[in-house]
PDB file of C-alpha atoms in Angstrom:
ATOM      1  CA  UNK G  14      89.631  99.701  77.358  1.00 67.00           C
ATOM      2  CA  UNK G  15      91.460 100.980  80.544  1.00 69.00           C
ATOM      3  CA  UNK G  16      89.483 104.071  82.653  1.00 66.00           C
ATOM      4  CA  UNK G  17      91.099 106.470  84.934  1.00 65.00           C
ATOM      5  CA  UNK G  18      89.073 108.329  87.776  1.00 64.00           C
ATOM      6  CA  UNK G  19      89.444 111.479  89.003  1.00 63.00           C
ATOM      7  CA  UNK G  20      88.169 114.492  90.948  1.00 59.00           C
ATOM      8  CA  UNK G  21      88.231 117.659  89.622  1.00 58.00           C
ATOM      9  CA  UNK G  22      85.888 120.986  90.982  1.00 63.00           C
ATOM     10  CA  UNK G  23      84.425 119.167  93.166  1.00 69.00           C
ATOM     11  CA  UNK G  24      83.601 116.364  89.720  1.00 80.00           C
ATOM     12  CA  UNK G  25      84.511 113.091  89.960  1.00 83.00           C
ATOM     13  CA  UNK G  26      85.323 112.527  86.367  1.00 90.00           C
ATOM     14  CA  UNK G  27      85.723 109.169  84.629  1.00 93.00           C
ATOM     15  CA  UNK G  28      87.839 108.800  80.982  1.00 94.00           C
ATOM     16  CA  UNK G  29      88.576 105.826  79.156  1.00 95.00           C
ATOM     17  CA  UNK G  30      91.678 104.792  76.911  1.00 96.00           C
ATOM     18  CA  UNK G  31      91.061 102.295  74.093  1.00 96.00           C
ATOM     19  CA  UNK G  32      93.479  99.752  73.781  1.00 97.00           C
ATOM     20  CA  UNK G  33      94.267  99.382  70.286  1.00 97.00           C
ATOM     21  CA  UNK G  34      93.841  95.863  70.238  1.00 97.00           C
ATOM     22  CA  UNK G  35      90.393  94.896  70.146  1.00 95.00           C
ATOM     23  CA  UNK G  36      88.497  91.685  72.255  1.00 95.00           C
ATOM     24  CA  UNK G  37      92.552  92.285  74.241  1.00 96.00           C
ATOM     25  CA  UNK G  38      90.087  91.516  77.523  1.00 96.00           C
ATOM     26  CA  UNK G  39      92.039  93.636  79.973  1.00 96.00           C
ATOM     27  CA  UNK G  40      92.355  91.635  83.357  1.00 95.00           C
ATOM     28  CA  UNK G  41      94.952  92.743  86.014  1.00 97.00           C
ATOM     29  CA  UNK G  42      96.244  96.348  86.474  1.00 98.00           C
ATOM     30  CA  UNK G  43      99.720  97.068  88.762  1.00 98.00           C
ATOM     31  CA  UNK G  44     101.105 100.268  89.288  1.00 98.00           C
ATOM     32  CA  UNK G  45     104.924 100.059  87.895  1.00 98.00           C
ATOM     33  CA  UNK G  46     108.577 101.174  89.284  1.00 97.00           C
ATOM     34  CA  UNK G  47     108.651 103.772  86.339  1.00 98.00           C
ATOM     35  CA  UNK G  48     105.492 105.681  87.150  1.00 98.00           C
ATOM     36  CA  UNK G  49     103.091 103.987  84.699  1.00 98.00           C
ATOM     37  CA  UNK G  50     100.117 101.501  84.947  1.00 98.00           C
ATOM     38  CA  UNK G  51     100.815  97.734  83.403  1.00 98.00           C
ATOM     39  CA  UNK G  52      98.407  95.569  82.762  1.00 98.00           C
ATOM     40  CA  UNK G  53      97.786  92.086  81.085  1.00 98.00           C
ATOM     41  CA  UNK G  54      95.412  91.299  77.989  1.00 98.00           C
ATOM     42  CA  UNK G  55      94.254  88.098  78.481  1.00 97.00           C
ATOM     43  CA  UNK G  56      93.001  87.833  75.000  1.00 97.00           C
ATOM     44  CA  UNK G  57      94.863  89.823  73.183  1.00 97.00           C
ATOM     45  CA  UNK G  58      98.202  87.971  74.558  1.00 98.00           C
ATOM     46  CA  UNK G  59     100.212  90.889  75.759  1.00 98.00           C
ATOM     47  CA  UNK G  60     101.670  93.202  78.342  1.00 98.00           C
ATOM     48  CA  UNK G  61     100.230  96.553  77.821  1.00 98.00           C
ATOM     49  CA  UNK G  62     101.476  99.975  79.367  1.00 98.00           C
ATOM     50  CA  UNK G  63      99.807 103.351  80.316  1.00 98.00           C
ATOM     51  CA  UNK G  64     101.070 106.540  80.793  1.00 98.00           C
ATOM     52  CA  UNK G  65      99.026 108.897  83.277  1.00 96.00           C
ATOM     53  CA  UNK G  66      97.855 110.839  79.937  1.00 96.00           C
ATOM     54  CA  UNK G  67      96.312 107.260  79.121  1.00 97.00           C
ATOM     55  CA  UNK G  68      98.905 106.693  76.068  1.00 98.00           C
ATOM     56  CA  UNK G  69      99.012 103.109  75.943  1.00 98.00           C
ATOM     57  CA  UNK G  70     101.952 100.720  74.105  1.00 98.00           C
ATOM     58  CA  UNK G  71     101.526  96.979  74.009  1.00 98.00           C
ATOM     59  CA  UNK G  72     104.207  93.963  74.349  1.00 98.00           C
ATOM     60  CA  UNK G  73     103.122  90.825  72.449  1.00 98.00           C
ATOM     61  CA  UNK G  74     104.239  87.862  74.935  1.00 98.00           C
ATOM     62  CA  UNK G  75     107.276  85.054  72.928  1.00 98.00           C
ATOM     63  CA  UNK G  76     103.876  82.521  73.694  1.00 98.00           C
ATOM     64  CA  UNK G  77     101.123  82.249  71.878  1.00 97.00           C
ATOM     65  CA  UNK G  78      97.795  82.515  73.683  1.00 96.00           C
ATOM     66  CA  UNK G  79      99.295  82.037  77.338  1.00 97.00           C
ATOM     67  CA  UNK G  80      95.937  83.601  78.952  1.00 97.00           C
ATOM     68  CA  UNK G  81      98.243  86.554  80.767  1.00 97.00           C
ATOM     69  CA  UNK G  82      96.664  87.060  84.396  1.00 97.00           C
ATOM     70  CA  UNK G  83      98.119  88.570  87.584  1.00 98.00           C
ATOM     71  CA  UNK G  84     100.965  91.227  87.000  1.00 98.00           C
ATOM     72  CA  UNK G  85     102.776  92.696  89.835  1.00 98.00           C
ATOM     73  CA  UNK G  86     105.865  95.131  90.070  1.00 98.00           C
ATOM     74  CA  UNK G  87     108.730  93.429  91.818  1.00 98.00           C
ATOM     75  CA  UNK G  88     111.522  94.124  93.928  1.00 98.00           C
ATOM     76  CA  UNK G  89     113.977  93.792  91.218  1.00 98.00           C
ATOM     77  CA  UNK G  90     112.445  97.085  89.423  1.00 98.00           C
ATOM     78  CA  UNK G  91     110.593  94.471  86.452  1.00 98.00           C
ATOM     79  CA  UNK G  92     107.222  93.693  86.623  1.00 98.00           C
ATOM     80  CA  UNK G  93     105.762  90.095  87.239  1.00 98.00           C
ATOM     81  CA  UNK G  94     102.611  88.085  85.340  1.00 98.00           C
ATOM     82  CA  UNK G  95     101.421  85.005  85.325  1.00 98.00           C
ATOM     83  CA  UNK G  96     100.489  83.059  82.126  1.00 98.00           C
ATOM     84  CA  UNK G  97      97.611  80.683  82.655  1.00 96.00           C
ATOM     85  CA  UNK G  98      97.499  78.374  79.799  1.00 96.00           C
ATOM     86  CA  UNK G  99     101.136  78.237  79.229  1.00 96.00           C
ATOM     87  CA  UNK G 100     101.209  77.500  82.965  1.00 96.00           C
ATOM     88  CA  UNK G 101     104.630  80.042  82.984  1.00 97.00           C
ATOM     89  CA  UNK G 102     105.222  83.317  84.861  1.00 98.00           C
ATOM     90  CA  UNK G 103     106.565  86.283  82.845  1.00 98.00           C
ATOM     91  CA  UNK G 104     109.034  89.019  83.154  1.00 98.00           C
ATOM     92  CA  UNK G 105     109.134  92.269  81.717  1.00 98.00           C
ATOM     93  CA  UNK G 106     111.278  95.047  82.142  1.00 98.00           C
ATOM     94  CA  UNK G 107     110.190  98.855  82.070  1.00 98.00           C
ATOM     95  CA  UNK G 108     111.157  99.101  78.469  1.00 98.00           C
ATOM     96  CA  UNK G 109     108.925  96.036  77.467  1.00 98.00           C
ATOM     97  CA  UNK G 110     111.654  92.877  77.230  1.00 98.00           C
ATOM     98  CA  UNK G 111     109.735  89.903  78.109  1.00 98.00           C
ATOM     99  CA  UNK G 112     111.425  86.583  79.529  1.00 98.00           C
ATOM    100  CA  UNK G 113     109.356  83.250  80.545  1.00 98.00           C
ATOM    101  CA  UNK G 114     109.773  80.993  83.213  1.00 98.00           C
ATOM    102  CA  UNK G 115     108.306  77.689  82.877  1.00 96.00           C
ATOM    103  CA  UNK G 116     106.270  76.018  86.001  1.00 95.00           C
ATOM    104  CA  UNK G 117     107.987  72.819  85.543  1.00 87.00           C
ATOM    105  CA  UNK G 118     105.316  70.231  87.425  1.00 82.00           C
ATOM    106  CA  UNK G 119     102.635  72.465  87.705  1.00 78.00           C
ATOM    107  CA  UNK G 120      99.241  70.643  87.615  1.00 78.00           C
ATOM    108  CA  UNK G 121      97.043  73.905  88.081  1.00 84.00           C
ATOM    109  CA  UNK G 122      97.327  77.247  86.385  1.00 93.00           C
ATOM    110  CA  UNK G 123      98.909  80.531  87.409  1.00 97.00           C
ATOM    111  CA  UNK G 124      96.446  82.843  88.361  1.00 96.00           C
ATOM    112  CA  UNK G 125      97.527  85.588  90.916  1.00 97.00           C
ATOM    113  CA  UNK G 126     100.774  86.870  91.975  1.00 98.00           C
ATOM    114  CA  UNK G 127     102.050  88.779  94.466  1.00 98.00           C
ATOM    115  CA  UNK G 128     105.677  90.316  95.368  1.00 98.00           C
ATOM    116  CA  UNK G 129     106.763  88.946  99.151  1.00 97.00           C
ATOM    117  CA  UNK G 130     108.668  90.381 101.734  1.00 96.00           C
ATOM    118  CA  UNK G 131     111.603  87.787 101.458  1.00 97.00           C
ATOM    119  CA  UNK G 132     112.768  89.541  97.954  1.00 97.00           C
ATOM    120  CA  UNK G 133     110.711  86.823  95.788  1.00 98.00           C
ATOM    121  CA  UNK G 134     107.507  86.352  93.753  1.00 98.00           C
ATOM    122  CA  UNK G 135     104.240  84.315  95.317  1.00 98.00           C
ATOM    123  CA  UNK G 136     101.785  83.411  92.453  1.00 98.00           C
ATOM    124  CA  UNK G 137      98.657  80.591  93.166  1.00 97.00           C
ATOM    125  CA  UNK G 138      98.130  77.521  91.339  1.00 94.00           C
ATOM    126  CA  UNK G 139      94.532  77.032  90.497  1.00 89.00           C
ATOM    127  CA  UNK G 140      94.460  73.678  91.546  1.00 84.00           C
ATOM    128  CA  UNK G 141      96.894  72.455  94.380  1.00 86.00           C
ATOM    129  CA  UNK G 142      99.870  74.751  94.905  1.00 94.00           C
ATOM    130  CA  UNK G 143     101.460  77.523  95.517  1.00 96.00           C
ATOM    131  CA  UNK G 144     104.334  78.850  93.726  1.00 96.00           C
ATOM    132  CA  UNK G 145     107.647  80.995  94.527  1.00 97.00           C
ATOM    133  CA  UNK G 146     109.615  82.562  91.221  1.00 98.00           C
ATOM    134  CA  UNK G 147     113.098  84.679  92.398  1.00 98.00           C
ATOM    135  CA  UNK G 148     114.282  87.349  90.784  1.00 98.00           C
ATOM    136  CA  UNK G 149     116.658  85.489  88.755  1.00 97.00           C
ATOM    137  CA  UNK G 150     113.371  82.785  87.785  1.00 97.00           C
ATOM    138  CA  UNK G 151     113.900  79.684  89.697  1.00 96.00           C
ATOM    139  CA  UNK G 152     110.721  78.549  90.865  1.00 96.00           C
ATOM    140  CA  UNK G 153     109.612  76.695  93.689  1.00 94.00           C
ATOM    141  CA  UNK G 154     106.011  75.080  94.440  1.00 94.00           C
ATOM    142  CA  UNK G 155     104.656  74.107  97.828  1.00 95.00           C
ATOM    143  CA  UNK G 156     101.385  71.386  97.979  1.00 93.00           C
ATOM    144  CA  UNK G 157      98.586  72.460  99.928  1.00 91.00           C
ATOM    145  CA  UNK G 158      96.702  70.109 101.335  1.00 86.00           C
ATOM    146  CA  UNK G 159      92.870  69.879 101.232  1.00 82.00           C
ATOM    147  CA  UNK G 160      91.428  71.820 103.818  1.00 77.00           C
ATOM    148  CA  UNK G 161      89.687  70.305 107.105  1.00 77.00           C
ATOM    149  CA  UNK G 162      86.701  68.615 106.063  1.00 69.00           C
ATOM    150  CA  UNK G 163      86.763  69.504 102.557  1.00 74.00           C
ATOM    151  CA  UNK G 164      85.269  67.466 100.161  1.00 74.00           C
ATOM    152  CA  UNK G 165      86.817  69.535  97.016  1.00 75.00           C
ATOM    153  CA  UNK G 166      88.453  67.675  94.477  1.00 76.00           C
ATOM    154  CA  UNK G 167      91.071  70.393  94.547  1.00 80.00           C
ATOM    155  CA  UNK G 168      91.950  73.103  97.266  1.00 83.00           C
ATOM    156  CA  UNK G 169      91.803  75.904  94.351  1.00 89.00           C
ATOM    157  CA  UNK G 170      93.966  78.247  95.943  1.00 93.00           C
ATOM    158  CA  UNK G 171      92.912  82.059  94.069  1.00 95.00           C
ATOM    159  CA  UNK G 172      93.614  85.617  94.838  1.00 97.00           C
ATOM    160  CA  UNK G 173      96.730  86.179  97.227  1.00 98.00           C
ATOM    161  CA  UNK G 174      98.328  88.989  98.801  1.00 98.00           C
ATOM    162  CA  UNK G 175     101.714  90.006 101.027  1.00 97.00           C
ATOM    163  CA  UNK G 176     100.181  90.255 104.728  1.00 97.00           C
ATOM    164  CA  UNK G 177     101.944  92.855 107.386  1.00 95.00           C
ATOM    165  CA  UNK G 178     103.201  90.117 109.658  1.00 95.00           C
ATOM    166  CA  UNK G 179     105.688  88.725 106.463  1.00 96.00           C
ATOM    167  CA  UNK G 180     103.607  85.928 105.563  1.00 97.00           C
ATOM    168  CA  UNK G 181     101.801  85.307 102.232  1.00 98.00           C
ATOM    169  CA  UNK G 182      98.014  84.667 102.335  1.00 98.00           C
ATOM    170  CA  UNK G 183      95.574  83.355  99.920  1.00 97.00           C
ATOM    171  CA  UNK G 184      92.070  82.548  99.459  1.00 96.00           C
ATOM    172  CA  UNK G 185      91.127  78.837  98.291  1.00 94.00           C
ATOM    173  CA  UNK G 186      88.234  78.264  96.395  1.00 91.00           C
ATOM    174  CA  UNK G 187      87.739  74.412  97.030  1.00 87.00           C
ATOM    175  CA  UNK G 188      88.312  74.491 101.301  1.00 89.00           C
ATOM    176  CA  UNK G 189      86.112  77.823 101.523  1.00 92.00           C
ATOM    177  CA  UNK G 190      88.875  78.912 103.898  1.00 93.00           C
ATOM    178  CA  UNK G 191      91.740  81.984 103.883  1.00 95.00           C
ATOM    179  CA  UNK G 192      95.590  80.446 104.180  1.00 95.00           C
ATOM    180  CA  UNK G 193      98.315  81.702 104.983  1.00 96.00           C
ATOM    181  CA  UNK G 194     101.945  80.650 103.565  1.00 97.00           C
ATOM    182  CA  UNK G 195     105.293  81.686 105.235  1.00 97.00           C
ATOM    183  CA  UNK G 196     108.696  82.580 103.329  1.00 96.00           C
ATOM    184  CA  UNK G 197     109.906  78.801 104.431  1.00 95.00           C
ATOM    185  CA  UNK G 198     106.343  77.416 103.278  1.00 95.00           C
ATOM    186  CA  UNK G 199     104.296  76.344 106.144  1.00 95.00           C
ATOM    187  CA  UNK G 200     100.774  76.716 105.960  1.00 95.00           C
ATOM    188  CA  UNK G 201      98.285  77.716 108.109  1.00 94.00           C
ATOM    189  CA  UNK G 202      94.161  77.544 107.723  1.00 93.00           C
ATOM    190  CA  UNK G 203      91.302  79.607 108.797  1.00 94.00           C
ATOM    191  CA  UNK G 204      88.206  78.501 107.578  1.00 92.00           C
ATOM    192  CA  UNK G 205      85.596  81.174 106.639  1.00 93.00           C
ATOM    193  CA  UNK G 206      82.114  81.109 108.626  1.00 92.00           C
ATOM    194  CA  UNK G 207      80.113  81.348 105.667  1.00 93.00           C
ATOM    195  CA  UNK G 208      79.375  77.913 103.417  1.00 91.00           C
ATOM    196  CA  UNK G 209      80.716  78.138 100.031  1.00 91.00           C
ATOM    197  CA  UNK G 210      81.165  81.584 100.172  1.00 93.00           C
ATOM    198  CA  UNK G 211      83.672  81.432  96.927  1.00 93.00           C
ATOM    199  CA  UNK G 212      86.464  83.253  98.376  1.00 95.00           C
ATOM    200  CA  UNK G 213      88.353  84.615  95.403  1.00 95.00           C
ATOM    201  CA  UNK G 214      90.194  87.894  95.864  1.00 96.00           C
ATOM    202  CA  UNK G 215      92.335  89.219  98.770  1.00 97.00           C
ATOM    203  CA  UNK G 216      94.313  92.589 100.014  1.00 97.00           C
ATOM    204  CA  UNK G 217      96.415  93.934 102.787  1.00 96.00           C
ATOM    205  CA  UNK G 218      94.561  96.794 104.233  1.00 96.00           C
ATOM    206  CA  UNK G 219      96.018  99.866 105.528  1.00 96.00           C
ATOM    207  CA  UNK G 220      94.219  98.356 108.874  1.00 95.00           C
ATOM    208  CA  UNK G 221      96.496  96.014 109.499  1.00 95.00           C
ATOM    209  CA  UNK G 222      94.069  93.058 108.448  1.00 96.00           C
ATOM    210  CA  UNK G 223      93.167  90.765 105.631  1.00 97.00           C
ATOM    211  CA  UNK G 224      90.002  91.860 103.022  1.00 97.00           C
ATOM    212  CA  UNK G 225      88.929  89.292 100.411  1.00 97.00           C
ATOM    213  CA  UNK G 226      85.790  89.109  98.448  1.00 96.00           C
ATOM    214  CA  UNK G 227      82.955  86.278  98.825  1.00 96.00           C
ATOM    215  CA  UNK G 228      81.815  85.995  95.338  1.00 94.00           C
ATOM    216  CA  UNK G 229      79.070  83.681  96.297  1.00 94.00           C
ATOM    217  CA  UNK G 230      77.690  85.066  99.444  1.00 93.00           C
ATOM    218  CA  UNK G 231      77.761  88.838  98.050  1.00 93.00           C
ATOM    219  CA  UNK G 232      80.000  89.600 101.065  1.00 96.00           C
ATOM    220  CA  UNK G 233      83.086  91.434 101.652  1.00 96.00           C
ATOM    221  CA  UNK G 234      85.266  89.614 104.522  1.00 96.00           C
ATOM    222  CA  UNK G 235      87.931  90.708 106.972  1.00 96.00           C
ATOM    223  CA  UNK G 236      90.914  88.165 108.736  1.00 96.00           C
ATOM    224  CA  UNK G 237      92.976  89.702 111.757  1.00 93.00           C
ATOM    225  CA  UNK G 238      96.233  88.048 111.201  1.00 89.00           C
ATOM    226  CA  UNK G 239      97.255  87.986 115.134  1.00 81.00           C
ATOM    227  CA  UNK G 240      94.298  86.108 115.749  1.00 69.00           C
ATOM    228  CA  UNK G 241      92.839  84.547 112.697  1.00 65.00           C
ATOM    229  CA  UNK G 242      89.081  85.595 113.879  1.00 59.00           C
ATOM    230  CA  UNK G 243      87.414  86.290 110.287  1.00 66.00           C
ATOM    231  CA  UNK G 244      84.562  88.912 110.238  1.00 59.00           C
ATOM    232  CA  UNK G 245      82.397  90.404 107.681  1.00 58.00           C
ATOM    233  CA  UNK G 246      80.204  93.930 107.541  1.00 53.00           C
ATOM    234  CA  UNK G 247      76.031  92.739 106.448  1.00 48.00           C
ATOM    235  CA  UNK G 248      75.688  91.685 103.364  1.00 51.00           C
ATOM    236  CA  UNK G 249      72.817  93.467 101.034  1.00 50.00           C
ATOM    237  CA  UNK G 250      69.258  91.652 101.361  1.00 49.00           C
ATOM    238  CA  UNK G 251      69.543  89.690  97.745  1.00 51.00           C
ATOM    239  CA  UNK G 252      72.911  88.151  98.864  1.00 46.00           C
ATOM    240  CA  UNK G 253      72.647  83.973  98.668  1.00 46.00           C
ATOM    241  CA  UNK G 254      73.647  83.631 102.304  1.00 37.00           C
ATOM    242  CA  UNK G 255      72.103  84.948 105.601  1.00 37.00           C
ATOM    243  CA  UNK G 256      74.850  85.966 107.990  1.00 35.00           C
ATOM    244  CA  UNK G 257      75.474  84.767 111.238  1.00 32.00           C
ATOM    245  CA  UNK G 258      74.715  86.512 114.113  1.00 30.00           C
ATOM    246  CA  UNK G 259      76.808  87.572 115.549  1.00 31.00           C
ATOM    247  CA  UNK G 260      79.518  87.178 112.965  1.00 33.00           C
ATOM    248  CA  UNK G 261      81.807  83.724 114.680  1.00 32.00           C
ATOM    249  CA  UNK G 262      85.426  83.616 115.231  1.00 35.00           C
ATOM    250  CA  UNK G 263      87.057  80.784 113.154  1.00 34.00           C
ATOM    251  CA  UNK G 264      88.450  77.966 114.864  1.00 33.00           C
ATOM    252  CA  UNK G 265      92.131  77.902 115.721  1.00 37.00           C
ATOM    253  CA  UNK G 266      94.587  77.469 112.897  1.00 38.00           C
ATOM    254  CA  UNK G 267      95.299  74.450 111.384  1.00 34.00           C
ATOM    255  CA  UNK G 268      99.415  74.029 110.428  1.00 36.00           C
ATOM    256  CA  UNK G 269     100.347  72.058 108.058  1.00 37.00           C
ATOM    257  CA  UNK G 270     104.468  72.040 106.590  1.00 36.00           C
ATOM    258  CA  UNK G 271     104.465  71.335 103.144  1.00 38.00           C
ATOM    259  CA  UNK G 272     107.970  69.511 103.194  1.00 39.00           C
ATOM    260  CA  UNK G 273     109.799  69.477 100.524  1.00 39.00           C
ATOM    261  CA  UNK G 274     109.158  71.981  97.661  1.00 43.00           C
ATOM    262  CA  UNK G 275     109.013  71.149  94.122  1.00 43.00           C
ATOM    263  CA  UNK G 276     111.810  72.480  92.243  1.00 42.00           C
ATOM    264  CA  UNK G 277     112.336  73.335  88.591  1.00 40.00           C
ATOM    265  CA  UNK G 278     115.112  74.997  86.914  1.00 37.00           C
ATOM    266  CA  UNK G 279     115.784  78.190  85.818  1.00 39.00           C
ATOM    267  CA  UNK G 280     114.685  77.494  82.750  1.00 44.00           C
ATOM    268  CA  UNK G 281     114.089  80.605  80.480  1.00 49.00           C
ATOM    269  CA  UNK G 282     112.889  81.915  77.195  1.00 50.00           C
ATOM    270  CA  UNK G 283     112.952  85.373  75.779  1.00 50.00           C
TER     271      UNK G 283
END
């Protein structure tokens, strides 16, 4: 089901759209270059599309069960998705054609995506990487190393998001830390104060900062790019950490150039 909120007469008024297939598990909404809402089932295996008067039209993706995730518009006037299982990131124009682009080498999953300033596509890897898809679908992957006294098995990069100063940053789950990727793939590290605070999601605000959510700490967090100190407001009584007081800067960032990207072609289906 996909809601809508609103304010009318001084109402705030929810309504809900059914999706007409059922168990479709809804995941990841974008806001599209035509005016509508796009979103991927995750279950249901396809690209769906809402109108503003919540009149909804589905696009079965070519692979079967490819666990559809992020979805982004792009700059090329498409929108963007990744396909975790199928471990591919999908295209599909405004009037629902769908092309895939296989992650040739990928040892993780596509999970989030995000449109960068350079003209290209940033999706994470669950596991190790992150990824760069052009326009025209040839991808790129950049390691990233475990973080500074991580004993992960796996960095886990997550949620990421297009920062103001031109970089890309992410969270990673494994490191407990907030990265940041630029357009020629070096990456930087700023560990959060918290312990296994589960970093997972992450947004440019209209601030000028970093926001990401701290699924295991119940906390909301906050990284000043310029500076890298990482802050966070109280979190409520029952949350599983106790902050610090007061809140500490991270330590200075840690640089590390991924070298040479992976490569695949520009392999297609559609």
């Amino acid at each position: 089901m996909i809601g809508a909120a609103g304010s009318g007469g001084g109402l705030h008024v929810v309504t809900e759209f059914k999706i007409p297939t059922i168990y479709s598990t809804p995941l990841n909404i974008a806001v599209g270059p035509d005016g509508n809402l796009w979103f991927t089932e995750q279950l249901g295996n396809k690209i769906g599309r809402v109108t503003t008067a919540g009149t909804i039209t589905e696009f079965s993706i070519p692979t079967p069960t490819s666990a559809a995730g992020g979805i982004v518009a792009g700059p090329d006037g498409n929108l963007w998705f990744t396909e975790g299982t199928s471990k591919q990131i999908g295209r599909i124009t405004t009037s629902g054609m769908i092309t895939e682009f296989p992650v040739a080498g990928a040892v993780g999953s596509p999970l989030d995506i995000a449109a960068g300033m350079d003209g290209n596509l940033w999706f994470t890897e669950s596991t190790t990487a992150i990824g760069r898809v052009t326009t025209v679908g040839t991808i790129s992957g950049f390691p990233v190393p475990l973080a500074t006294n991580s004993t992960a098995v796996y960095a886990g990069p997550d949620g990421i998001a297009a920062g103001p100063d031109g970089k890309l940053w992410f969270t990673e789950i494994g490191g407990n830390t907030i990265r940041s990727i630029t357009t020629a793939g070096t990456i930087s590290e700023f560990p959060i104060p918290t312990p296994s605070s589960v970093p997972v999601r992450i947004a440019s605000g209209p601030d000028g900062n970093l926001w990401f959510t701290e699924a295991n700490s119940n906390a909301i967090g906050r990284l000043t790019p310029a500076s890298g100190a990482s802050a966070r407001p109280e979190p409520s009584p029952n949350s599983r950490f106790q902050p610090r007081r007061p809140p500490l800067e991270s330590p200075p960032a840690r640089t590390a150039t991924s070298g040479s990207p992976r490569l695949a072609a520009t392999a297609s289906r559609t």
